[in-house]
Short mmCIF file of C-alpha atoms and ligand atoms in Angstrom, two decimals:
data_model
loop_
_atom_site.label_atom_id
_atom_site.label_comp_id
_atom_site.label_asym_id
_atom_site.label_seq_id
_atom_site.Cartn_x
_atom_site.Cartn_y
_atom_site.Cartn_z
CA MET A 18 58.49 226.36 57.53
CA THR A 19 60.30 224.54 54.67
CA ASP A 20 59.23 225.70 51.32
CA GLU A 21 58.32 222.33 49.67
CA SER A 22 60.29 223.34 46.48
CA ALA A 23 63.26 224.32 48.45
CA PRO A 24 66.56 222.11 47.86
CA ILE A 25 67.66 220.12 50.69
CA LEU A 26 71.41 220.45 49.07
CA ARG A 27 72.54 222.90 46.68
CA VAL A 28 75.81 222.98 45.09
CA SER A 29 76.46 226.53 43.62
CA GLY A 30 79.42 227.44 41.23
CA LEU A 31 81.57 224.54 42.81
CA GLN A 32 85.38 224.74 41.63
CA LYS A 33 88.31 222.74 42.75
CA ARG A 34 91.91 222.93 41.39
CA PHE A 35 94.81 220.80 42.31
CA GLY A 36 97.58 223.11 41.55
CA GLU A 37 97.23 223.92 37.95
CA HIS A 38 94.72 220.92 37.32
CA GLU A 39 91.27 222.35 37.33
CA VAL A 40 89.16 219.29 38.19
CA LEU A 41 85.86 220.74 39.11
CA ARG A 42 85.08 223.87 36.61
CA GLY A 43 81.83 225.26 37.98
CA ILE A 44 79.24 222.49 39.02
CA SER A 45 75.82 223.61 40.24
CA PHE A 46 72.81 221.61 40.80
CA ASP A 47 69.95 221.09 43.31
CA VAL A 48 69.14 217.92 45.29
CA HIS A 49 65.56 217.81 46.76
CA GLN A 50 64.19 215.63 49.75
CA GLY A 51 63.75 212.19 48.50
CA ASP A 52 65.76 212.74 45.24
CA VAL A 53 67.68 209.58 44.23
CA VAL A 54 70.48 211.63 41.71
CA SER A 55 72.82 209.00 39.92
CA ILE A 56 76.22 210.85 38.83
CA ILE A 57 77.71 209.31 35.62
CA GLY A 58 80.93 209.95 33.38
CA ALA A 59 84.28 208.57 32.54
CA SER A 60 86.79 208.10 34.82
CA GLY A 61 88.53 211.20 35.81
CA SER A 62 85.75 213.52 34.75
CA GLY A 63 85.88 214.47 38.67
CA LYS A 64 82.96 212.62 40.20
CA SER A 65 84.77 211.56 43.38
CA THR A 66 86.19 214.86 43.83
CA LEU A 67 82.60 216.54 43.55
CA LEU A 68 81.39 214.28 46.49
CA ARG A 69 84.39 214.79 48.42
CA CYS A 70 83.85 218.44 48.25
CA ILE A 71 80.32 218.12 49.17
CA ASN A 72 81.39 216.47 52.12
CA PHE A 73 84.61 218.84 52.74
CA LEU A 74 87.06 215.89 52.57
CA GLU A 75 88.27 218.23 50.05
CA GLN A 76 88.12 221.74 50.33
CA PRO A 77 86.36 223.51 47.36
CA THR A 78 88.65 226.24 45.53
CA ASP A 79 85.70 228.40 44.88
CA GLY A 80 81.82 228.11 45.11
CA ALA A 81 79.48 226.95 47.70
CA ILE A 82 77.66 224.04 49.13
CA LEU A 83 74.21 225.05 50.63
CA PHE A 84 72.38 222.69 52.88
CA HIS A 85 68.89 223.56 53.99
CA GLY A 86 69.42 227.03 52.32
CA ARG A 87 72.62 227.78 54.63
CA ASN A 88 76.37 227.63 53.46
CA ALA A 89 77.83 224.48 54.83
CA GLU A 90 81.18 225.70 55.21
CA THR A 91 80.05 228.78 57.09
CA GLU A 92 77.02 228.52 58.83
CA TRP A 93 76.96 224.83 59.79
CA ASN A 94 78.54 223.35 62.72
CA ARG A 95 81.01 220.76 60.92
CA ALA A 96 80.77 217.57 62.89
CA GLN A 97 76.41 218.26 62.74
CA TYR A 98 76.67 218.66 58.74
CA HIS A 99 78.83 215.57 58.58
CA ALA A 100 76.37 213.68 60.62
CA LYS A 101 73.28 214.91 58.20
CA VAL A 102 75.10 214.39 55.08
CA GLY A 103 76.81 210.83 55.38
CA MET A 104 79.03 209.14 52.90
CA VAL A 105 79.55 205.30 51.55
CA PHE A 106 83.00 204.90 50.03
CA GLN A 107 84.13 202.41 47.31
CA SER A 108 86.80 201.18 49.54
CA PHE A 109 84.39 200.71 52.26
CA ASN A 110 86.82 202.35 54.87
CA LEU A 111 85.26 200.33 57.93
CA PHE A 112 87.40 200.73 61.10
CA ALA A 113 89.41 197.94 61.10
CA ASN A 114 90.10 198.05 65.01
CA MET A 115 86.40 197.51 65.82
CA SER A 116 83.68 195.12 65.36
CA VAL A 117 80.83 195.41 62.98
CA LEU A 118 78.64 196.58 65.89
CA LYS A 119 81.35 199.00 67.15
CA ASN A 120 81.86 200.52 63.63
CA CYS A 121 78.15 201.22 63.98
CA VAL A 122 77.89 202.65 67.11
CA SER A 123 81.08 204.83 67.80
CA GLY A 124 79.92 207.87 65.57
CA GLN A 125 76.49 207.72 67.19
CA VAL A 126 78.35 207.72 70.55
CA ARG A 127 80.79 210.27 69.82
CA VAL A 128 79.48 212.72 67.31
CA LEU A 129 75.85 212.58 68.36
CA ARG A 130 76.53 211.86 72.06
CA ARG A 131 74.01 209.29 72.08
CA ASP A 132 73.66 206.81 75.00
CA ARG A 133 75.61 203.34 74.10
CA ARG A 134 72.52 201.35 74.52
CA GLU A 135 70.23 203.26 72.15
CA ALA A 136 73.11 203.64 69.71
CA GLU A 137 73.44 199.75 69.80
CA GLU A 138 69.89 199.57 69.36
CA LYS A 139 69.83 201.46 66.24
CA ALA A 140 73.08 199.89 65.09
CA LEU A 141 71.69 196.50 65.28
CA PHE A 142 68.36 197.91 63.69
CA TYR A 143 70.48 199.09 60.51
CA LEU A 144 72.57 196.17 60.57
CA ASP A 145 69.58 193.93 60.25
CA LYS A 146 68.23 196.06 57.45
CA VAL A 147 71.33 195.40 55.43
CA GLY A 148 71.27 191.83 56.43
CA MET A 149 74.39 191.94 58.64
CA ALA A 150 73.27 191.53 61.98
CA PRO A 151 74.24 188.23 62.47
CA TYR A 152 78.08 189.51 61.74
CA ARG A 153 77.95 192.12 64.54
CA ASP A 154 80.90 190.58 66.63
CA ALA A 155 83.18 190.19 63.40
CA ARG A 156 86.07 192.24 62.49
CA PRO A 157 86.05 193.95 59.00
CA ALA A 158 89.07 191.79 58.09
CA GLN A 159 86.85 188.61 58.43
CA LEU A 160 84.15 189.80 56.08
CA SER A 161 83.69 189.65 52.19
CA GLY A 162 83.61 193.03 50.14
CA GLY A 163 80.00 192.69 49.70
CA GLN A 164 79.48 192.38 53.57
CA LYS A 165 81.83 195.02 54.40
CA GLN A 166 79.91 197.49 52.23
CA ARG A 167 76.70 196.61 53.52
CA VAL A 168 78.08 197.41 57.30
CA ALA A 169 79.41 200.57 55.86
CA ILE A 170 75.99 201.61 54.64
CA ALA A 171 74.58 200.66 58.03
CA ARG A 172 77.14 202.55 59.68
CA ALA A 173 76.30 205.59 57.87
CA LEU A 174 72.35 205.03 58.42
CA ALA A 175 72.91 204.70 61.89
CA MET A 176 73.75 208.57 61.89
CA ASP A 177 70.05 209.12 60.76
CA PRO A 178 71.63 211.18 57.66
CA GLU A 179 69.19 213.25 55.63
CA VAL A 180 71.51 212.85 52.58
CA LEU A 181 73.64 209.67 51.80
CA LEU A 182 76.56 210.07 49.05
CA PHE A 183 77.84 206.82 47.43
CA ASP A 184 81.04 206.78 45.63
CA GLU A 185 81.11 204.01 43.36
CA PRO A 186 79.75 201.52 46.22
CA THR A 187 80.00 198.49 44.10
CA SER A 188 82.90 199.16 41.81
CA ALA A 189 85.52 197.32 44.54
CA LEU A 190 83.29 194.37 44.53
CA ASP A 191 83.58 190.93 42.85
CA PRO A 192 80.66 190.55 40.24
CA GLU A 193 78.78 188.29 42.56
CA MET A 194 78.65 190.68 45.41
CA VAL A 195 77.41 193.57 43.33
CA GLY A 196 73.76 192.35 43.48
CA GLU A 197 73.43 192.26 47.18
CA VAL A 198 74.79 195.79 47.64
CA LEU A 199 72.34 197.17 44.89
CA SER A 200 69.41 195.60 46.30
CA VAL A 201 70.10 197.51 49.81
CA MET A 202 70.71 200.57 47.78
CA ARG A 203 67.50 200.18 45.86
CA GLU A 204 65.35 199.43 49.38
CA LEU A 205 66.90 202.93 50.61
CA ALA A 206 65.90 204.68 47.55
CA ALA A 207 62.37 203.39 47.95
CA SER A 208 62.16 204.09 51.55
CA GLY A 209 62.66 207.77 50.61
CA LEU A 210 66.35 208.45 51.42
CA THR A 211 68.02 211.35 49.70
CA MET A 212 70.97 209.84 47.63
CA LEU A 213 73.66 211.14 45.49
CA VAL A 214 75.18 208.03 43.96
CA VAL A 215 78.23 208.22 41.75
CA THR A 216 77.86 205.04 39.82
CA HIS A 217 79.07 202.66 36.73
CA GLU A 218 76.13 200.74 37.34
CA MET A 219 74.01 201.84 34.68
CA ALA A 220 70.94 199.82 35.13
CA PHE A 221 70.81 201.35 38.91
CA ALA A 222 71.04 204.88 37.32
CA ARG A 223 68.43 204.05 34.68
CA ASP A 224 65.82 202.16 37.04
CA VAL A 225 66.25 203.71 40.34
CA SER A 226 67.27 207.36 40.07
CA ARG A 227 65.21 209.95 39.60
CA ARG A 228 67.68 211.96 38.12
CA VAL A 229 71.10 211.39 36.11
CA ILE A 230 73.96 213.72 35.83
CA PHE A 231 76.49 213.09 33.20
CA MET A 232 79.80 214.72 33.95
CA ASP A 233 82.65 215.19 31.59
CA GLU A 234 86.05 216.78 32.26
CA GLY A 235 84.62 218.71 35.35
CA VAL A 236 81.34 220.05 34.15
CA ILE A 237 77.92 218.85 34.20
CA ALA A 238 77.71 218.06 30.37
CA GLU A 239 73.94 216.94 30.75
CA GLU A 240 71.22 216.59 33.15
CA GLY A 241 67.87 215.18 33.26
CA ALA A 242 65.56 212.17 33.92
CA PRO A 243 67.00 208.80 33.21
CA GLU A 244 64.87 208.20 30.09
CA GLU A 245 65.94 211.35 28.86
CA ILE A 246 69.71 211.02 29.39
CA PHE A 247 69.66 206.88 28.40
CA VAL A 248 66.87 206.98 25.61
CA ARG A 249 67.50 210.58 23.95
CA PRO A 250 70.78 212.13 25.19
CA ASN A 251 71.36 215.64 23.50
CA GLN A 252 74.92 215.84 23.78
CA PRO A 253 77.03 213.96 21.26
CA ARG A 254 79.40 213.38 24.18
CA THR A 255 76.94 211.56 26.03
CA ARG A 256 75.88 209.29 23.46
CA GLU A 257 79.47 208.46 22.93
CA PHE A 258 80.02 207.91 26.77
CA LEU A 259 76.81 205.69 26.80
CA SER A 260 77.73 203.40 23.91
CA ARG A 261 80.98 202.89 25.48
CA VAL A 262 79.87 201.81 28.82
CA LEU A 263 76.62 200.04 27.77
CA GLY A 264 78.75 197.98 24.96
CA ALA A 265 78.24 198.39 21.21
CA MET B 18 135.19 186.87 105.30
CA ASN B 19 138.97 186.81 105.89
CA ALA B 20 140.34 185.04 102.83
CA LEU B 21 139.43 186.71 99.33
CA PRO B 22 138.56 184.41 96.60
CA THR B 23 141.09 183.40 93.93
CA SER B 24 138.99 182.29 90.98
CA PHE B 25 136.63 184.24 88.78
CA PHE B 26 133.33 182.41 89.91
CA GLY B 27 134.71 182.66 93.54
CA TRP B 28 134.71 186.26 93.13
CA VAL B 29 131.58 186.68 91.39
CA GLY B 30 130.07 184.49 94.13
CA PHE B 31 131.69 186.87 96.61
CA ILE B 32 130.59 190.20 95.16
CA LEU B 33 127.08 188.69 94.63
CA GLU B 34 126.87 187.99 98.34
CA LYS B 35 128.46 191.27 99.54
CA TYR B 36 126.65 193.68 96.82
CA GLY B 37 123.68 191.61 96.08
CA THR B 38 121.12 194.40 97.50
CA LEU B 39 123.40 196.96 95.78
CA PHE B 40 122.77 195.41 92.42
CA LEU B 41 119.17 195.16 93.48
CA SER B 42 118.53 198.63 94.01
CA GLY B 43 120.41 199.60 90.79
CA VAL B 44 117.98 197.23 89.18
CA GLY B 45 114.95 199.03 90.79
CA ILE B 46 116.38 202.31 89.51
CA THR B 47 116.99 201.31 86.19
CA LEU B 48 113.76 200.01 85.77
CA LEU B 49 112.01 202.58 87.40
CA VAL B 50 113.66 205.38 85.28
CA ALA B 51 113.32 202.99 81.90
CA ILE B 52 109.83 202.13 82.41
CA THR B 53 108.43 205.86 83.31
CA GLY B 54 110.71 207.36 80.77
CA THR B 55 109.24 205.03 78.07
CA VAL B 56 105.67 205.49 79.08
CA ILE B 57 105.98 209.18 79.34
CA GLY B 58 108.04 209.27 76.33
CA PHE B 59 105.38 207.31 74.64
CA ALA B 60 102.48 209.80 75.67
CA ILE B 61 104.69 212.65 74.36
CA GLY B 62 105.20 210.83 71.05
CA LEU B 63 101.29 210.41 70.83
CA LEU B 64 100.66 214.03 71.40
CA VAL B 65 103.18 215.15 69.19
CA ALA B 66 101.74 212.87 66.21
CA ILE B 67 98.36 214.14 66.87
CA LEU B 68 99.46 217.65 66.98
CA ARG B 69 101.57 217.44 63.87
CA THR B 70 98.67 215.70 61.93
CA ILE B 71 95.94 218.47 62.40
CA PRO B 72 94.68 219.32 59.10
CA VAL B 73 95.13 223.00 57.90
CA ALA B 74 92.32 224.19 55.39
CA PRO B 75 94.10 226.19 52.81
CA ARG B 76 90.96 228.51 53.08
CA ALA B 77 91.27 229.14 56.56
CA PRO B 78 92.33 232.73 57.98
CA TRP B 79 95.68 233.44 58.74
CA TYR B 80 95.31 233.55 62.60
CA ARG B 81 94.12 230.09 62.34
CA ARG B 82 96.86 228.84 60.11
CA LEU B 83 99.82 230.76 61.81
CA PRO B 84 99.78 229.34 65.24
CA LEU B 85 99.76 225.60 63.48
CA ARG B 86 102.52 226.43 61.69
CA ALA B 87 104.59 227.78 64.56
CA LEU B 88 103.45 224.58 66.69
CA SER B 89 104.54 222.24 64.00
CA ALA B 90 107.97 224.35 63.45
CA LEU B 91 108.51 223.84 67.26
CA LEU B 92 108.01 220.26 67.54
CA ASN B 93 110.18 219.65 64.34
CA VAL B 94 112.78 221.49 66.59
CA TYR B 95 112.30 219.52 69.49
CA ILE B 96 112.26 216.20 67.27
CA GLU B 97 115.67 217.25 65.76
CA VAL B 98 117.30 218.51 68.71
CA PHE B 99 116.80 215.56 71.11
CA ARG B 100 117.21 213.00 68.35
CA GLY B 101 120.42 214.82 66.92
CA THR B 102 122.51 215.06 70.23
CA PRO B 103 123.38 211.95 72.62
CA MET B 104 121.54 211.17 75.76
CA ILE B 105 124.68 211.85 77.87
CA VAL B 106 125.06 215.43 76.81
CA GLN B 107 121.35 216.29 77.16
CA ALA B 108 121.57 215.01 80.64
CA MET B 109 124.72 217.17 81.48
CA VAL B 110 123.05 220.24 79.84
CA ILE B 111 119.55 219.74 81.35
CA TYR B 112 120.54 218.63 84.83
CA TYR B 113 123.65 221.65 85.18
CA GLY B 114 121.29 224.26 83.31
CA CYS B 115 118.49 223.81 85.70
CA MET B 116 121.22 224.07 88.53
CA TYR B 117 122.52 227.12 86.83
CA MET B 118 119.02 228.95 86.68
CA GLY B 119 118.84 227.91 90.40
CA LEU B 120 116.60 224.96 90.05
CA ARG B 121 117.71 222.07 92.00
CA MET B 122 116.01 218.83 90.64
CA PRO B 123 116.46 215.68 92.59
CA VAL B 124 118.71 213.35 90.44
CA LEU B 125 115.78 210.87 90.25
CA VAL B 126 113.46 213.56 88.94
CA ALA B 127 115.97 214.70 86.36
CA ALA B 128 116.64 211.05 85.11
CA VAL B 129 112.88 210.59 84.49
CA LEU B 130 112.55 213.88 82.82
CA ILE B 131 115.59 213.46 80.55
CA VAL B 132 114.73 209.73 79.48
CA SER B 133 111.02 211.03 78.90
CA ILE B 134 111.85 213.96 76.54
CA ASN B 135 114.69 212.23 74.65
CA THR B 136 112.33 209.07 74.07
CA GLY B 137 109.34 211.33 73.10
CA ALA B 138 111.51 212.66 70.18
CA TYR B 139 112.07 209.11 68.61
CA MET B 140 108.49 208.00 69.70
CA ALA B 141 106.99 211.00 67.77
CA GLU B 142 108.73 209.70 64.71
CA ILE B 143 107.96 206.15 65.25
CA VAL B 144 104.01 207.11 65.71
CA ARG B 145 104.15 209.02 62.68
CA GLY B 146 105.27 205.76 60.70
CA GLY B 147 102.63 203.94 62.37
CA ILE B 148 99.97 206.68 61.60
CA ILE B 149 101.27 206.23 57.69
CA SER B 150 100.69 202.54 57.94
CA VAL B 151 96.91 203.00 58.71
CA ASP B 152 95.17 203.49 55.38
CA LYS B 153 93.76 207.19 55.08
CA GLY B 154 90.44 205.99 54.16
CA GLN B 155 89.50 205.18 57.49
CA LYS B 156 90.68 208.63 58.88
CA GLU B 157 88.24 210.13 55.95
CA ALA B 158 85.39 207.72 57.01
CA ALA B 159 85.61 208.95 60.52
CA CYS B 160 85.80 212.73 59.59
CA ALA B 161 82.79 211.88 57.03
CA ILE B 162 80.60 210.59 60.29
CA GLY B 163 81.54 213.94 61.82
CA MET B 164 84.13 213.01 64.51
CA THR B 165 86.81 215.77 65.13
CA HIS B 166 90.40 215.18 64.15
CA TRP B 167 91.06 214.29 68.12
CA GLN B 168 88.12 211.79 67.92
CA SER B 169 89.33 209.94 64.78
CA MET B 170 92.91 209.72 66.03
CA VAL B 171 92.35 208.73 69.49
CA HIS B 172 89.46 206.00 68.39
CA VAL B 173 90.33 204.89 65.18
CA VAL B 174 93.88 205.59 63.84
CA LEU B 175 96.11 205.54 66.78
CA PRO B 176 95.06 202.05 68.14
CA GLN B 177 96.16 200.65 64.58
CA ALA B 178 99.00 202.79 64.62
CA VAL B 179 100.09 201.65 67.89
CA ARG B 180 99.49 198.03 67.21
CA ASN B 181 101.63 198.38 64.10
CA ILE B 182 104.60 199.88 65.85
CA MET B 183 104.54 197.66 68.86
CA PRO B 184 107.85 196.16 68.01
CA SER B 185 109.60 199.58 67.75
CA ILE B 186 107.97 200.47 71.01
CA GLY B 187 109.74 197.33 72.32
CA ASN B 188 113.06 198.34 70.82
CA GLU B 189 112.95 201.88 72.54
CA PHE B 190 112.17 200.33 76.10
CA VAL B 191 115.10 198.03 75.58
CA VAL B 192 117.35 200.88 74.48
CA ASN B 193 115.98 202.89 77.69
CA ILE B 194 116.99 199.89 79.87
CA LYS B 195 120.50 199.81 78.38
CA ASP B 196 121.02 203.44 77.90
CA SER B 197 119.66 204.78 81.15
CA SER B 198 123.44 203.72 82.37
CA VAL B 199 124.67 207.09 80.84
CA LEU B 200 122.55 209.04 83.69
CA ASN B 201 125.54 207.80 86.01
CA VAL B 202 127.23 211.19 84.84
CA ILE B 203 124.80 213.08 86.98
CA SER B 204 125.04 210.65 89.64
CA VAL B 205 121.85 208.75 89.17
CA ASN B 206 122.31 205.52 91.28
CA GLU B 207 120.99 202.92 88.59
CA LEU B 208 122.67 199.73 87.64
CA PHE B 209 125.77 200.91 86.00
CA PHE B 210 126.53 203.44 88.74
CA MET B 211 126.04 200.95 91.56
CA SER B 212 128.24 198.62 89.43
CA LYS B 213 130.95 201.24 89.36
CA SER B 214 130.96 201.50 93.10
CA ALA B 215 131.01 197.95 93.60
CA ALA B 216 133.65 197.27 91.57
CA GLY B 217 135.96 200.14 93.00
CA THR B 218 136.31 198.57 96.39
CA TYR B 219 138.08 195.68 95.35
CA LEU B 220 139.11 196.72 91.96
CA ARG B 221 137.14 193.54 90.45
CA TYR B 222 136.10 195.42 87.28
CA PHE B 223 135.62 192.25 84.94
CA GLU B 224 133.74 190.03 87.58
CA VAL B 225 131.42 193.01 88.65
CA PHE B 226 130.56 193.83 84.97
CA PHE B 227 130.15 190.54 84.08
CA ILE B 228 127.74 190.19 86.66
CA THR B 229 126.05 193.77 85.43
CA ALA B 230 125.98 192.47 81.89
CA CYS B 231 124.09 189.19 82.69
CA ILE B 232 121.36 191.38 84.69
CA TYR B 233 121.03 193.76 81.85
CA LEU B 234 120.38 190.86 79.48
CA ALA B 235 118.24 189.17 82.05
CA LEU B 236 115.82 192.67 82.15
CA THR B 237 115.85 193.30 78.42
CA PHE B 238 115.17 189.42 77.59
CA THR B 239 112.17 189.56 80.17
CA ILE B 240 111.08 192.79 78.56
CA THR B 241 110.79 191.69 75.08
CA ARG B 242 108.87 188.39 76.15
CA LEU B 243 106.58 190.48 78.24
CA LEU B 244 105.91 192.86 75.42
CA ARG B 245 105.44 189.79 72.69
CA VAL B 246 102.83 188.56 74.91
CA LEU B 247 100.99 191.96 75.28
CA GLU B 248 101.19 192.11 71.27
CA ARG B 249 99.59 188.76 71.18
CA LYS B 250 96.97 190.00 73.72
CA MET B 251 96.23 193.12 71.46
CA ASP B 252 95.64 190.89 68.26
CA GLY B 253 92.72 189.54 70.37
CA ASN B 254 90.53 186.54 69.82
CA THR B 255 90.63 185.34 66.16
CA ASN B 256 87.25 183.75 66.47
CA TYR B 257 83.87 185.34 66.04
CA ILE B 258 80.12 184.28 66.41
CA ILE B 259 77.43 184.37 63.85
CA TYR B 260 74.21 184.82 65.50
CA GLY B 261 71.80 182.42 64.12
CA SER B 262 68.93 184.66 64.55
CA GLN B 263 68.51 187.79 66.59
CA SER B 264 66.16 186.15 69.15
CA ASP B 265 67.87 182.99 69.73
CA SER B 266 71.69 183.52 70.45
CA LYS B 267 71.92 179.67 71.31
CA ALA B 268 72.03 179.07 67.51
CA ALA B 269 75.21 180.98 67.26
CA ILE B 270 78.03 179.19 65.87
CA VAL B 271 81.90 180.15 65.93
CA VAL B 272 83.64 180.72 63.04
CA PRO B 273 87.46 180.68 62.89
CA LYS B 274 89.47 183.28 61.22
CA GLU B 275 90.59 181.07 58.55
CA GLY B 276 87.61 179.20 58.01
CA GLY B 277 86.03 181.53 55.61
CA VAL B 278 82.69 183.20 55.92
CA PRO B 279 79.88 181.05 55.42
CA ASN B 280 76.79 182.75 53.73
CA ASP B 281 73.67 183.84 55.67
N1 ADP C 311 94.21 214.82 45.54
C1 ADP C 311 94.67 214.88 44.40
N2 ADP C 311 95.62 215.70 43.79
C2 ADP C 311 95.82 215.90 42.81
N3 ADP C 311 94.75 215.59 41.78
C3 ADP C 311 93.90 214.73 41.90
C4 ADP C 311 93.43 214.51 43.56
N4 ADP C 311 92.10 213.98 43.51
C5 ADP C 311 92.06 213.70 42.49
N5 ADP C 311 92.76 214.24 41.36
C6 ADP C 311 92.55 214.36 39.82
O1 ADP C 311 91.36 214.85 39.64
C7 ADP C 311 90.83 214.42 38.59
C8 ADP C 311 89.55 213.68 38.68
O2 ADP C 311 89.40 212.61 39.82
P1 ADP C 311 88.21 211.87 40.23
O3 ADP C 311 87.45 213.05 40.95
O4 ADP C 311 88.70 211.05 41.17
O5 ADP C 311 87.52 211.47 39.02
P2 ADP C 311 86.36 210.44 38.94
O6 ADP C 311 86.05 209.84 40.30
O7 ADP C 311 85.39 210.79 37.94
O8 ADP C 311 87.09 209.10 38.19
C9 ADP C 311 91.72 213.17 38.32
O9 ADP C 311 92.59 213.59 37.12
C10 ADP C 311 92.80 213.10 39.26
O10 ADP C 311 93.95 212.45 38.79
MG1 MG C 312 86.14 208.19 41.62
#
């Protein structure tokens, strides 16, 4: 029995140091089933490091990640945890040696041990969802940035994740391609997927997410519903950041 | 067969006729040693590269970190030793060393062994360079969908690394065809060894080794061309199909690589 109010993901006292440099200085928050949480903050405030620690691409220096109440580092099989907590990168990171379809199939086959036919069906389902099914035979190098990112999202979805982490998914895109990726993300949010999104798209943070976390110098400076953060921020540094990014 | 030739080309023709099969069998052994040695050396290089890139978590307990450290130190020693000594010396040490310890290897086995281990040391470094050439985001993405180190290396990183280092692999191959000649010191009857015995009978060193040089050149030239073809094969088709709709594959159109990507 899972408690309705139990968080699916709990970040607790997370710290990360690179040598002397303290990048995360005690981060704690909960993510519940179906939550869409935006993480905003100045460049260098530790947002990427936070996501990378949640996904163990970086080893946290201290603190814990709890997934369904169990310690993700010690009580979860690493491959299983990775399959359930997916990640979409700023730089897409598609496998350059594989076709679009194979990109979405290989993880399912290798990690989840799915039958290849079943995996291809699932891959095509999600590629269709992001509008990339017609390009199934293309190589990543033959796609535009927006198309690559949509494939990367399909690749993550094909693993049937419970939580998807996005690290500035539109920051590397030409302006005219930002929309196509954001609209896919909007649909995902509406479909009830649990998402943790680092973003500079304030409109997305305001309109789509349920909760906004503002990070500053390795701590959560302020956290709340979008209307609180964007309309009535408590902290001076939040106000300062917002006035800077929203343009005076 | 009574009168000996008097001109250079006369001798060349004479030697070819008399020792043609000797040369051929030398070519056979040279190719056998070079091909097997390069292939096994390449496999060693891949394996060493995979082992050397196993990530070590800083918070992992000592009994997990220590074996990895030891392994990596051992591999470094292997690479340094075999890159830092001439193959001709390695051949002597290994062949006679084994004999000293009471292990009498057939020379052909010894030859393949020496070339493999020697090539492996170079390949390990070449493959390492290839791995660096693949942007590490892909490795992270593989890790982020749950692939193990082994899986991400074998299915994502190494295929691209290998494509990038094909020219260097070809180089090693060519080097092995030529440098297997040093194995004559342990009496492997490869091309150089055979040439020496052919030259000895009539003391026609220039003519014989002129032929030998031509054969080596023909071998290396052929190999380089074949590898080029293989490289082009690896690059695969530069066209892809856009499926007009999922149910109607006849609506597919072929898009050339440079043609730009139409919007759907
Ligand atoms: N691998 C690393 N080694 C050393 N410092 C790092 C590393 N990764 C990130 N940092 C540092 O951590 C800080 C936060 O980086 P990051 O998490 O990327 O910030 P953000 O994503 O919010 O822009 C930066 O000062 C950056 O230089
Ligand atoms: Mg970042």
